[in-house]
Structure formats: C-alpha cells, structure tokens
PDB file of C-alpha atoms and ligand atoms in Angstrom:
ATOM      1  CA  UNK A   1      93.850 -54.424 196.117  1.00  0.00           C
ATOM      2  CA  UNK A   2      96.434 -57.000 197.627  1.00  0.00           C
ATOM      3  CA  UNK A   3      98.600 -56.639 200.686  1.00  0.00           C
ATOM      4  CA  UNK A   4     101.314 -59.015 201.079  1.00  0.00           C
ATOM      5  CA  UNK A   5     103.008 -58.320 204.633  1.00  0.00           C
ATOM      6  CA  UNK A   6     106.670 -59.326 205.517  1.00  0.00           C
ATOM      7  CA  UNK A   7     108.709 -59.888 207.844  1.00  0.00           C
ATOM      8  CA  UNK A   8     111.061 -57.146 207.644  1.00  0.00           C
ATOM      9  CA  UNK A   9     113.168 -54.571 204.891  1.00  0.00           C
ATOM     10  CA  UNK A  10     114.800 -57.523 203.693  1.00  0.00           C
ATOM     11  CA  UNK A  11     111.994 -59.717 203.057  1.00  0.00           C
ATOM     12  CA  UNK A  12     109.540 -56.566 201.621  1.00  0.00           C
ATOM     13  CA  UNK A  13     112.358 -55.735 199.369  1.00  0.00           C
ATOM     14  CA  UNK A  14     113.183 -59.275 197.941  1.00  0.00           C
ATOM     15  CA  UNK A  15     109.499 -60.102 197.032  1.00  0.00           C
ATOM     16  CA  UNK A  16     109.277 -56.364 195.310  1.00  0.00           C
ATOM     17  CA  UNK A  17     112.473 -57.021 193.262  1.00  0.00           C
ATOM     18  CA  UNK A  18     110.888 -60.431 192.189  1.00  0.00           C
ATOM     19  CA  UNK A  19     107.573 -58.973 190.845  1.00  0.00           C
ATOM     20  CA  UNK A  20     109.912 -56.175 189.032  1.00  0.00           C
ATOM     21  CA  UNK A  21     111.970 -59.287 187.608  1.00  0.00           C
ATOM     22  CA  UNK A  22     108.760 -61.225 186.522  1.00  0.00           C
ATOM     23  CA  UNK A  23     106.908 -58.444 184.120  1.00  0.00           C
ATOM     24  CA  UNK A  24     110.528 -57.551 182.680  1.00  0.00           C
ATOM     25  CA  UNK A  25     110.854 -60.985 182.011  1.00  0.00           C
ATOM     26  CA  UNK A  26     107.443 -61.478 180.790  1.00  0.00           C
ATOM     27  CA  UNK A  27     107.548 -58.399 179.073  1.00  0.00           C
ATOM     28  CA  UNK A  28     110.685 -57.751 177.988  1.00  0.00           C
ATOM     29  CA  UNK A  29     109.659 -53.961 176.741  1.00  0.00           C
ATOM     30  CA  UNK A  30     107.965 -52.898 179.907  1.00  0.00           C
ATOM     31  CA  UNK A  31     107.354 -49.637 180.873  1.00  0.00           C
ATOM     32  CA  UNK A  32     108.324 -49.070 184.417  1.00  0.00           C
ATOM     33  CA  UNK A  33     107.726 -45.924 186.508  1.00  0.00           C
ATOM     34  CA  UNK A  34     110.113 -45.913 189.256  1.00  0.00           C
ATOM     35  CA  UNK A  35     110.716 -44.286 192.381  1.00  0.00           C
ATOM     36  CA  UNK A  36     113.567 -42.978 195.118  1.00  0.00           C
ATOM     37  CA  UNK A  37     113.797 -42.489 198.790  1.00  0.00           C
ATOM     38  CA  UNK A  38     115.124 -44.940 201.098  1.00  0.00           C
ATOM     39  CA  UNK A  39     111.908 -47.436 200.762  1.00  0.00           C
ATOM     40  CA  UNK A  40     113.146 -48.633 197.104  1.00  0.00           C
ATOM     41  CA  UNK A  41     117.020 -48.788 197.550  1.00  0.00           C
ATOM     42  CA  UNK A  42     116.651 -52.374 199.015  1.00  0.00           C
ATOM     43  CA  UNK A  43     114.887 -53.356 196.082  1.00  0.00           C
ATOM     44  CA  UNK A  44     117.238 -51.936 193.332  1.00  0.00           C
ATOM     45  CA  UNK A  45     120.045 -54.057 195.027  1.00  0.00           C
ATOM     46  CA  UNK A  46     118.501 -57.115 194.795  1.00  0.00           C
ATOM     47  CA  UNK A  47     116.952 -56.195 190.973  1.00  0.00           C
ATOM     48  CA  UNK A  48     121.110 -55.413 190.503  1.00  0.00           C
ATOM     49  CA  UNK A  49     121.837 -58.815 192.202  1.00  0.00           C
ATOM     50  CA  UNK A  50     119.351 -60.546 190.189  1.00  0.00           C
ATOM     51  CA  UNK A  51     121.069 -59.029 186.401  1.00  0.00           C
ATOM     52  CA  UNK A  52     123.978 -59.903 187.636  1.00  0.00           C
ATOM     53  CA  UNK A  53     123.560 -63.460 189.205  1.00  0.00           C
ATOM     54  CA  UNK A  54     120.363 -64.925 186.941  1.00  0.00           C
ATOM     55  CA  UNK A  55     121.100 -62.340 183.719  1.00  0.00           C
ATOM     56  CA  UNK A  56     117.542 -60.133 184.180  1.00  0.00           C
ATOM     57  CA  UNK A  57     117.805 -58.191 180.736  1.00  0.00           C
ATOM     58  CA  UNK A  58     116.538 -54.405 181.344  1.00  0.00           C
ATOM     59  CA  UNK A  59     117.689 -53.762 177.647  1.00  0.00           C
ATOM     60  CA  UNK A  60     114.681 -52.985 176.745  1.00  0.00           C
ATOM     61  CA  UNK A  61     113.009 -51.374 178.992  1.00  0.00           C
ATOM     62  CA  UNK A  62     111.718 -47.898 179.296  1.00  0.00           C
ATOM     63  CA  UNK A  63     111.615 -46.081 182.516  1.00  0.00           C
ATOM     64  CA  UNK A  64     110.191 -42.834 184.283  1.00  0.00           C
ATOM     65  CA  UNK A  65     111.177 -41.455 187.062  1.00  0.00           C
ATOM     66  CA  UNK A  66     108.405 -39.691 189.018  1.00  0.00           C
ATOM     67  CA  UNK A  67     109.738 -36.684 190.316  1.00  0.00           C
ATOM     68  CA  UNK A  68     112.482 -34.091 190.438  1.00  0.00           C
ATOM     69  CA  UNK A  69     113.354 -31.386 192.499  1.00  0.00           C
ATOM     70  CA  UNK A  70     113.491 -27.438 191.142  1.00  0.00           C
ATOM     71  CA  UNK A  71     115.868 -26.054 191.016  1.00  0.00           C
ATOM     72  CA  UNK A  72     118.343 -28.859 191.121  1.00  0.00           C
ATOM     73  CA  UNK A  73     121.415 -29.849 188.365  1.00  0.00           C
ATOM     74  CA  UNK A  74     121.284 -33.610 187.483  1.00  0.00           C
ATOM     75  CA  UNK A  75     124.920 -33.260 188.826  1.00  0.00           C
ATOM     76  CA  UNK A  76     123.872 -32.656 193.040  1.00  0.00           C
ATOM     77  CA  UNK A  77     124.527 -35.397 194.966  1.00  0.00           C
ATOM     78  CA  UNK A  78     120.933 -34.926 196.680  1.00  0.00           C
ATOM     79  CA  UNK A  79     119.122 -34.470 192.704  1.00  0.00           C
ATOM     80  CA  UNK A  80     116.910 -38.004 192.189  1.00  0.00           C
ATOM     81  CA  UNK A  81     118.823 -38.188 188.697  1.00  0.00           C
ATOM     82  CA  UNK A  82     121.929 -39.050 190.612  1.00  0.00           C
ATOM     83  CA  UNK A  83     120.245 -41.073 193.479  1.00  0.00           C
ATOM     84  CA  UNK A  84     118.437 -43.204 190.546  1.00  0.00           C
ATOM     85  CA  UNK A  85     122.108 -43.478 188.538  1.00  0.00           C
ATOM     86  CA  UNK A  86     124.053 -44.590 191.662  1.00  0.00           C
ATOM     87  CA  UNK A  87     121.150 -47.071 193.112  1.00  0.00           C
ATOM     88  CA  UNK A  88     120.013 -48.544 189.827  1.00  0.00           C
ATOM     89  CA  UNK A  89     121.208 -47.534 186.254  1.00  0.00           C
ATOM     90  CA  UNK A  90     124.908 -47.830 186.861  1.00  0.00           C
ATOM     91  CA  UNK A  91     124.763 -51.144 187.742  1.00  0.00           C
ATOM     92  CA  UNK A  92     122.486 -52.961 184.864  1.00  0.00           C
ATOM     93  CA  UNK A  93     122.206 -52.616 181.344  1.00  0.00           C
ATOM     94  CA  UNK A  94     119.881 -49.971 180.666  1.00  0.00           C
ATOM     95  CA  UNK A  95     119.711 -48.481 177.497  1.00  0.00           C
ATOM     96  CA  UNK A  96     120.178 -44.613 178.500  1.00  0.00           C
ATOM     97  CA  UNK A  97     117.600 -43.276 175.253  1.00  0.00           C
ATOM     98  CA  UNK A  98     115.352 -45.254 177.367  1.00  0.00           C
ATOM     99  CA  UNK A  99     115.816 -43.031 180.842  1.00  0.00           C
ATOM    100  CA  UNK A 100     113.517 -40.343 181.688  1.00  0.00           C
ATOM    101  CA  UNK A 101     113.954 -38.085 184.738  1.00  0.00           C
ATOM    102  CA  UNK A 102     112.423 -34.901 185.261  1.00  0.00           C
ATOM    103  CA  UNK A 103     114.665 -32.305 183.898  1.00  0.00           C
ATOM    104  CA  UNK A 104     115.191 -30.046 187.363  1.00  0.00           C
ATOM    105  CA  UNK A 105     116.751 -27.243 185.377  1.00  0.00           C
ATOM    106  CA  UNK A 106     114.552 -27.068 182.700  1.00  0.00           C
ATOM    107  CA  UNK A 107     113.175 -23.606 181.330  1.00  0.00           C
ATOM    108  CA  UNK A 108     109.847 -23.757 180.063  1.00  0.00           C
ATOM    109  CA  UNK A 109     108.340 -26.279 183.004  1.00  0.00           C
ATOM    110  CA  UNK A 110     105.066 -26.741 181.190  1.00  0.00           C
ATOM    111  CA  UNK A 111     106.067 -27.424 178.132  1.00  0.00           C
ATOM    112  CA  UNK A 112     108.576 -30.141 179.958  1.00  0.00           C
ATOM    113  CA  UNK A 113     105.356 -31.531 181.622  1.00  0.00           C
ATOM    114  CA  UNK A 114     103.489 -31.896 178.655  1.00  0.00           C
ATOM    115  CA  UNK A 115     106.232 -33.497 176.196  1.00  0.00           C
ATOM    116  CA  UNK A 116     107.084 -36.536 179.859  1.00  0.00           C
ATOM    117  CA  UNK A 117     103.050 -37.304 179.548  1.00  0.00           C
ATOM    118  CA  UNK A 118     103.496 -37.310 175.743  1.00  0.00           C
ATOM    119  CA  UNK A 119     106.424 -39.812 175.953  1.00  0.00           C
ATOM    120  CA  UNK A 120     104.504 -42.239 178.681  1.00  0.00           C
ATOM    121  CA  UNK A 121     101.790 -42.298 175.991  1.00  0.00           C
ATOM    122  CA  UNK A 122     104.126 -42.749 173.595  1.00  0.00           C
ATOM    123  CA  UNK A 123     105.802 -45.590 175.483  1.00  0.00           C
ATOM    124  CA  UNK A 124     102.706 -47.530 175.449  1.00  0.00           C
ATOM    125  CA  UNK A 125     101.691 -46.064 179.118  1.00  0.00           C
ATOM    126  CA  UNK A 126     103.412 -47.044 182.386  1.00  0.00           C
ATOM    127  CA  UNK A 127     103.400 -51.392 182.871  1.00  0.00           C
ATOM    128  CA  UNK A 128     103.823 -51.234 186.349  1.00  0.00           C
ATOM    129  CA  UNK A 129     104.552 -48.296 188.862  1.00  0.00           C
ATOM    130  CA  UNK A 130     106.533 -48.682 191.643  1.00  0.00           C
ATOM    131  CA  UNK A 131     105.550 -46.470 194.782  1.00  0.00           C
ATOM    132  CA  UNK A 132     107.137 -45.543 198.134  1.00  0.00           C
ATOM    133  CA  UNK A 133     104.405 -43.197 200.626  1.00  0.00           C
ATOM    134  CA  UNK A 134     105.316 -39.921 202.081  1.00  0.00           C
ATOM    135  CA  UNK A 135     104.501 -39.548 206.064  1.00  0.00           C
ATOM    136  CA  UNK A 136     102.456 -37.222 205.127  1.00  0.00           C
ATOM    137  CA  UNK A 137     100.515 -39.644 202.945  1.00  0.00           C
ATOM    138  CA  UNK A 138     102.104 -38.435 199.359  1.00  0.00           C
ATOM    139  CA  UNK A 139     102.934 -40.382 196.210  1.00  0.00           C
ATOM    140  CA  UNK A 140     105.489 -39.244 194.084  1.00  0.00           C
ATOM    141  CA  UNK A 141     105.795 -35.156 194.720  1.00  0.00           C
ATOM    142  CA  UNK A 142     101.929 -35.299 195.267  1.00  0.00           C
ATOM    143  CA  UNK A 143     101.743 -33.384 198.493  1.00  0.00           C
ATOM    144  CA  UNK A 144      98.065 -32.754 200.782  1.00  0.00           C
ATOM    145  CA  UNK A 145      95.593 -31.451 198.729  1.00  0.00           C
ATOM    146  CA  UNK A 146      96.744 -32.036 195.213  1.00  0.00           C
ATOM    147  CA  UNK A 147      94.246 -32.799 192.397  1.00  0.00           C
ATOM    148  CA  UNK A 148      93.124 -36.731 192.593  1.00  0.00           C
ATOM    149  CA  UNK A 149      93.234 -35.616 188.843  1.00  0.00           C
ATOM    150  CA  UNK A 150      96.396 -34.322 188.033  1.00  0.00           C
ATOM    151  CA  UNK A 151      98.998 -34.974 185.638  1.00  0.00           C
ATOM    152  CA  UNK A 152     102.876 -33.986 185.354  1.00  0.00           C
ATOM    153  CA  UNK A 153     103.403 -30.248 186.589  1.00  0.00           C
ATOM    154  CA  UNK A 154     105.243 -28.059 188.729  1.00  0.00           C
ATOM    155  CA  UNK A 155     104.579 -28.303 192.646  1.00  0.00           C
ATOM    156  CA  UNK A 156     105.759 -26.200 195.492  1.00  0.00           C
ATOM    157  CA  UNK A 157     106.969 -27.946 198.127  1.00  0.00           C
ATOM    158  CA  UNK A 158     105.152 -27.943 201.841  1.00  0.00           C
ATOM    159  CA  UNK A 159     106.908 -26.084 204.730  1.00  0.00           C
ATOM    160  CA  UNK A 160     107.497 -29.221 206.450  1.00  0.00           C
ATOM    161  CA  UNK A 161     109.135 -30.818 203.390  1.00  0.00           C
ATOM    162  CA  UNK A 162     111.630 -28.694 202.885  1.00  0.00           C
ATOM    163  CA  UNK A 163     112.180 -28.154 206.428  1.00  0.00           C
ATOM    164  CA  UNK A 164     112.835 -31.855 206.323  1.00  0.00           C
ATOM    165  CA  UNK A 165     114.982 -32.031 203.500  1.00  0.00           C
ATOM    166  CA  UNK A 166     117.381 -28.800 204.995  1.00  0.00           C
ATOM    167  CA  UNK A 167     119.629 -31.275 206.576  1.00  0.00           C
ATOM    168  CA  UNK A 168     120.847 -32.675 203.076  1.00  0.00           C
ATOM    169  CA  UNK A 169     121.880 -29.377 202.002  1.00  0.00           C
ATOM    170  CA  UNK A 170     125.184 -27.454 203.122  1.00  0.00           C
ATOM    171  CA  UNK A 171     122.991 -23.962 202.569  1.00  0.00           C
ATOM    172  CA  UNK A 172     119.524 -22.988 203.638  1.00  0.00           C
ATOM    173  CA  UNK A 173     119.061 -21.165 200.320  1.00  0.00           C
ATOM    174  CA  UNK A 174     119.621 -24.517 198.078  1.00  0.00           C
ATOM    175  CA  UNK A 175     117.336 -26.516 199.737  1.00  0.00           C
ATOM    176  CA  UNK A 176     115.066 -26.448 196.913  1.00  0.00           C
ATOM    177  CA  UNK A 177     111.141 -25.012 197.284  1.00  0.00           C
ATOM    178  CA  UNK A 178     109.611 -26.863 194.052  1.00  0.00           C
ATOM    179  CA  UNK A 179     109.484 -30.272 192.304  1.00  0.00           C
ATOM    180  CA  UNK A 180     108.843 -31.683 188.933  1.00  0.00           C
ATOM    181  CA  UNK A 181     106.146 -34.531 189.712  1.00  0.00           C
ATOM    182  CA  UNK A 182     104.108 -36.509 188.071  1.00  0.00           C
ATOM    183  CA  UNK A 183     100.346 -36.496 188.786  1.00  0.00           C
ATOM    184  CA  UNK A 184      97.842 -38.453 190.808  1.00  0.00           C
ATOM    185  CA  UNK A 185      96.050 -38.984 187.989  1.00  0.00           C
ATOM    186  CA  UNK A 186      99.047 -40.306 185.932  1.00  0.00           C
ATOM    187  CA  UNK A 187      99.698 -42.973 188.724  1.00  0.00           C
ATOM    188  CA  UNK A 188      96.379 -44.039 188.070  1.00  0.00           C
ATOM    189  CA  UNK A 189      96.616 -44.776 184.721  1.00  0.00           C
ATOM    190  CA  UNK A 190     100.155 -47.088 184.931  1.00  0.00           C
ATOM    191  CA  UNK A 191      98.391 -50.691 184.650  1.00  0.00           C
ATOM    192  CA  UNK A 192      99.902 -51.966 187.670  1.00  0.00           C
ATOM    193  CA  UNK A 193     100.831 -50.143 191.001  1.00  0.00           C
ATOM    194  CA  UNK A 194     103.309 -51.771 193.570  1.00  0.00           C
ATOM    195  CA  UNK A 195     103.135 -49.610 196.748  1.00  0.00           C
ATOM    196  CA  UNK A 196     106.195 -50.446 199.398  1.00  0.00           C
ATOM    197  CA  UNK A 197     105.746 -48.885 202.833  1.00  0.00           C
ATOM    198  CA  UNK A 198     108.623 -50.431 205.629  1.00  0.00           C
ATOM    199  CA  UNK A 199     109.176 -49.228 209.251  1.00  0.00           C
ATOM    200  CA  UNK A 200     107.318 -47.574 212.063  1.00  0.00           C
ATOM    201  CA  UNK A 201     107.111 -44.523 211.182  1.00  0.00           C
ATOM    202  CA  UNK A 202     104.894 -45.706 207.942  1.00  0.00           C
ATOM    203  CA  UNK A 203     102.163 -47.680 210.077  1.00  0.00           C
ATOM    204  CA  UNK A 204     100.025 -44.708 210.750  1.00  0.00           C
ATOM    205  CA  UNK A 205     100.307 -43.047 207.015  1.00  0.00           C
ATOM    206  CA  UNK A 206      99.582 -46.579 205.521  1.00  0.00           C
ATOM    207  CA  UNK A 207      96.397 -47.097 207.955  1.00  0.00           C
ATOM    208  CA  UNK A 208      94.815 -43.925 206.430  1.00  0.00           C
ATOM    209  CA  UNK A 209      96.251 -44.918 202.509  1.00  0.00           C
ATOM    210  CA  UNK A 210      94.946 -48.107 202.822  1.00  0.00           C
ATOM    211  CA  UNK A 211      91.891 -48.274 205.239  1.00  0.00           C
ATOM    212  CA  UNK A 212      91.431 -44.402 205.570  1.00  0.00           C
ATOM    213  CA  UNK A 213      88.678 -42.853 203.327  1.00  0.00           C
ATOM    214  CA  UNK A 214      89.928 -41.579 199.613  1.00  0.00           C
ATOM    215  CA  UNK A 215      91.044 -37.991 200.135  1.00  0.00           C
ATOM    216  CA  UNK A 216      93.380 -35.699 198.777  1.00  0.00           C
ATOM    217  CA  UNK A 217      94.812 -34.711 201.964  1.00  0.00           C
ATOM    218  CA  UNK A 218      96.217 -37.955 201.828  1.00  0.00           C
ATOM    219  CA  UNK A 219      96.764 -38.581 197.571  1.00  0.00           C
ATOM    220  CA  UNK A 220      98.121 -42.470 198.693  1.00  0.00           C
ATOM    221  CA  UNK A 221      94.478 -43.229 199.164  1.00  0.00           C
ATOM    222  CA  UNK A 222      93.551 -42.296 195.675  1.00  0.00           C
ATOM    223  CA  UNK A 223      95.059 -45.807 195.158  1.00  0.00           C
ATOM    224  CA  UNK A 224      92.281 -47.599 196.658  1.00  0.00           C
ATOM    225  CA  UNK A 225      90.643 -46.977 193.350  1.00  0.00           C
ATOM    226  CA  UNK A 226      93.354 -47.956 191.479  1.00  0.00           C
ATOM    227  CA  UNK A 227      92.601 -51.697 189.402  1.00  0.00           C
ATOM    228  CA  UNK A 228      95.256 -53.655 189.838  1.00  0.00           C
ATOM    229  CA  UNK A 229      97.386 -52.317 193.262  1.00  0.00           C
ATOM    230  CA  UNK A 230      99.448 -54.708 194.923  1.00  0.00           C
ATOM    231  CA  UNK A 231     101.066 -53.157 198.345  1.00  0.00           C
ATOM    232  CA  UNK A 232     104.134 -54.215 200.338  1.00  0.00           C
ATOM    233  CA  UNK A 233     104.531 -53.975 203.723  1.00  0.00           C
ATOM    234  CA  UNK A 234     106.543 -55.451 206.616  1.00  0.00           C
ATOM    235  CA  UNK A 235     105.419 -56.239 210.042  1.00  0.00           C
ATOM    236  CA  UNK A 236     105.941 -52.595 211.503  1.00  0.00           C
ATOM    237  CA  UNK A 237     104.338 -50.554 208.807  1.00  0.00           C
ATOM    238  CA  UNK A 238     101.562 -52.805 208.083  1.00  0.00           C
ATOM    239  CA  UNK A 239     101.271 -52.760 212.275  1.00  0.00           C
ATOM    240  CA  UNK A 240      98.461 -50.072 212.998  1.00  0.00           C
ATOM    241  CA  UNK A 241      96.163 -52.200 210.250  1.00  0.00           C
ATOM    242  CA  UNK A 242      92.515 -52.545 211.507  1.00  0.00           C
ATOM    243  CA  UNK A 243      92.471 -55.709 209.113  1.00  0.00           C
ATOM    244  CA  UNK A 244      95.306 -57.082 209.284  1.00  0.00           C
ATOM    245  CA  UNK A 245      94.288 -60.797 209.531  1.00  0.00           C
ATOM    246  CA  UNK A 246      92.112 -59.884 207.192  1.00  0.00           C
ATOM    247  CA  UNK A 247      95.060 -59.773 204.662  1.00  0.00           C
ATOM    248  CA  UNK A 248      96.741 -62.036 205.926  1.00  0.00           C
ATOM    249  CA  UNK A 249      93.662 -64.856 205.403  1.00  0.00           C
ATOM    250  CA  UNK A 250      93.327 -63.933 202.113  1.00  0.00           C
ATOM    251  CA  UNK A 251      96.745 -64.211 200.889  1.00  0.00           C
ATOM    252  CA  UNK A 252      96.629 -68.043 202.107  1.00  0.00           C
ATOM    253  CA  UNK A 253      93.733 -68.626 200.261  1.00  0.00           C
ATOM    254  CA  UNK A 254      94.539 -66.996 196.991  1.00  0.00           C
ATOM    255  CA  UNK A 255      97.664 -70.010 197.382  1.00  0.00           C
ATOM    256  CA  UNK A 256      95.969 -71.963 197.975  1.00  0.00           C
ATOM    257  CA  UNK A 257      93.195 -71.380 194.988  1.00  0.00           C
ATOM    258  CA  UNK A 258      96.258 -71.006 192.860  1.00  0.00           C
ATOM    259  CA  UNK A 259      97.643 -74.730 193.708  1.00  0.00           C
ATOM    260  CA  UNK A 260      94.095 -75.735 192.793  1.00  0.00           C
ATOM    261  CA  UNK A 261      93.967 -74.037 189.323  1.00  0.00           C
ATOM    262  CA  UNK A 262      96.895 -75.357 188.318  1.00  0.00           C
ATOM    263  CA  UNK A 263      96.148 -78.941 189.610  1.00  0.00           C
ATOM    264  CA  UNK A 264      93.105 -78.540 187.309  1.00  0.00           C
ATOM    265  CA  UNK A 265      95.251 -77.904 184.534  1.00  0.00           C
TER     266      UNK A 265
HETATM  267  C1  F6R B 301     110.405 -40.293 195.496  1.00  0.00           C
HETATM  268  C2  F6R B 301     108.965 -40.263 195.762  1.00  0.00           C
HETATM  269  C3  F6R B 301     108.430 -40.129 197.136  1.00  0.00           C
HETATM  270  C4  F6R B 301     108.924 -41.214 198.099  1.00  0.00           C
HETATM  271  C5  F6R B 301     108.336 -40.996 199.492  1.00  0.00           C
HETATM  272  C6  F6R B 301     108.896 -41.998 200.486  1.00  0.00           C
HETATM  273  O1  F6R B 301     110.660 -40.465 194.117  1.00  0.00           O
HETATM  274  O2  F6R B 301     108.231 -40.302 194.825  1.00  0.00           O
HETATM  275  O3  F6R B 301     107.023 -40.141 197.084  1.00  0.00           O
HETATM  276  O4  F6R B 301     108.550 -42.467 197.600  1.00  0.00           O
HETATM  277  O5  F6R B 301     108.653 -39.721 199.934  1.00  0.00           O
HETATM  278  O6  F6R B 301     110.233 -41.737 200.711  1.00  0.00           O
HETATM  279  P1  F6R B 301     111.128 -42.734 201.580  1.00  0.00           P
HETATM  280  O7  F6R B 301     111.152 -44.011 200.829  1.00  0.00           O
HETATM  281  O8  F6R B 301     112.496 -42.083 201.603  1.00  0.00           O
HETATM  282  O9  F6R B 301     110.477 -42.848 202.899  1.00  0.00           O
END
C-alpha cells in the first residue's frame, strides 16, 4: 500500500486525475471502474480539463460504474447514471457501448448481476478502480458486514443511509431502500485500486480502513490486502493517522530511489 497525503481537495484531486490520465495514456484500452459522491467530482473536472486542454483520448476506454440505487430511473436527478453523465461522460469523448452503470430499474436483479461480472471479465477485468470511503467505512454500496467475498448483487440499504440520503428526495417514500453494487470481492480483483478520502469527517473512517484491523464491519479495510492500492488523502482526512510520518518518510524515499534508478539508466 501507498499513501500520498495533500494539501487539500484541490491538490488530492489533481494528483488522482493525473494517475487516471497516465494508465489511459499508457493503456489506451483501460478498464476503469469508477465511482460518485462528492470525493471524485474534483477529479472528473480536472480529467475533463485535461481532454480538453492536453487531448487525453478516453475513446477507448471501458468503464464500470460501481453502484446504483433500486429503485431509481437513469432519468432522477439523484440516480448515479445521471451524476456520472453530468460530472464526467458529457464532457469527454467516451464511446457510450463502452458505459456500464447498474441498471436501477432492472427486472431480474440477479441475472443483471451476473451478465456486469460477465462483462468486467469480458473487458479484460477492471485496470484500475477508483474508490471514495463511506463514513461508515463502505466501498462502493458495500455496507457493515458484507461478504469480504462478494461479487455484484442486490443490497439493502442501512437505516442510517437512507436516513441520510432523505434530504435529496422531495418524498420519504422515493428515497430508495436498495442498491445495485458491486462486491468486495470484485474490488479486489481490479489490478489497481486508487482510494481518495478528503475532509474531516473522513479522518476517523480512514484510521480504521487503513491502520484498523481487516473487518467487514468496515469492508474499506479489506483493501489492506489488496496488491497494488495506492490511497489519497489530504491533510484533514489523513489527520487521525497513527503513522503518518511514517508515510510521509517513505514517499521521499521512494523519490528519491526513483531519481537513482533512472540515473542508473
Ligand atoms: C459511490 C460509492 C460510495 C462513495 C462513498 C463516499 O459510487 O461507491 O462508496 O464513494 O459513499 O461518498 P462521498 O464521496 O460523497 O463522501
């Protein structure tokens, strides 16, 4: 695991756009597993500035979205399709075939779940996963106590979830109760995992993802085991870290061994 810590939003989201930028343009084909909230949006503007300004190509790529909510229409203003359309996808050129969201109207739920872990597979598996981290410790729709082991499925939301999420809808009964996610254990098999955690109100959540023991109750953790994670923080969510220095130390030197390799060269 790495931890890069900066300064602020700004700074956690530039760095984060610019490891997106690099395996695109490396890999022109990747396979990117993306997610929404508020963590990401700062780094979908500056992926957006960076097709636009330096002509980043997303052509190519393929892209999952990790979750849904159920019931929602693609249409809501609160669905992730939209959020992921009006943050990202409107603005480069992404080839829609390539797009997949969970479907939050879709009938037959497992069958959905199956065919979106069929079509990762097919994709060549996820290149690199981007993450935000729940309060409450979650990745993707992964609330407490999910399976370390699970794949795609249908979740019901926590109390305090959609308790939370009542104040984006106008009625208490369309606040929806269930989500399309995909697993823990399909997180864990994308080749690369970028975790971003920003603000306050992270610090605690990222302490116990990060430093905590591995534990369902909090499925971030699960990461820890996870080959090739790379996690983003700035100064206030990376705060509450025991080893903070720690992190910090290492990050010079891994420069600093870099400037040597390629000296050797
Ligand atoms: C959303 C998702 C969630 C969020 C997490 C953090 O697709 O998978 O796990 O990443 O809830 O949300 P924000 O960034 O809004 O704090």
């Amino acid at each position: 695991m790495r931890l890069i810590i900066k300064k602020d939003y700004r700074a956690m989201s530039k760095k984060a756009a610019k490891i997106v930028a690099e395996q695109i343009r490396e890999k022109p084909d990747s396979v990117l597993g993306l997610a929404t909230g508020s963590t990401v949006i700062g780094t979908y503007k500056e992926l957006i500035r960076i097709h636009k300004k330096e002509g980043l190509d997303f052509s190519e790529v393929t892209t999952f979205n990790l979750d849904e909510y159920y019931p929602i229409p693609s249409t809501h203003p609160q669905s992730y399709h939209y959020f992921i359309h009006k943050e990202l996808f409107n603005h480069i050129n992404i080839d829609p075939d390539r797009i997949h969201i969970p479907d939050g109207l879709v009938k037959n739920t497992n069958a959905f779940c199956q065919w979106y872990e069929d079509e990762i597979k097919k994709a060549g598996g996820i290149d690199l996963q981007l993450l935000g981290i729940g309060k409450d410790g979650h990745i993707g729709f992964n609330e407490p106590g999910s399976s370390l082991g699970s794949r795609t499925r249908i979740k019901t939301l926590t109390a305090q979830t959609i308790k939370d999420n009542a104040q984006f809808f106008k009625k208490k009964e369309d606040v929806p109760k269930f989500a399309i996610t995909i697993g823990v254990g399909t997180i864990l098999d994308a080749k690369r995992c970028l975790l971003l955690a920003s603000g306050k109100n992270k610090a605690k959540v990222l302490k116990k993802a990060i430093e905590g023991p591995i534990t369902a109750q909090v499925t971030a953790s699960v990461l820890q085991m996870h080959k090739e994670l790379l996690v983003i923080a700035d100064e206030e969510a990376s705060s509450a870290l025991e080893r903070k220095e720690y992190y910090q130390h290492i990050e010079e030197l891994t420069g600093k061994l870099k400037t040597l390799t390629l000296e050797e060269d």
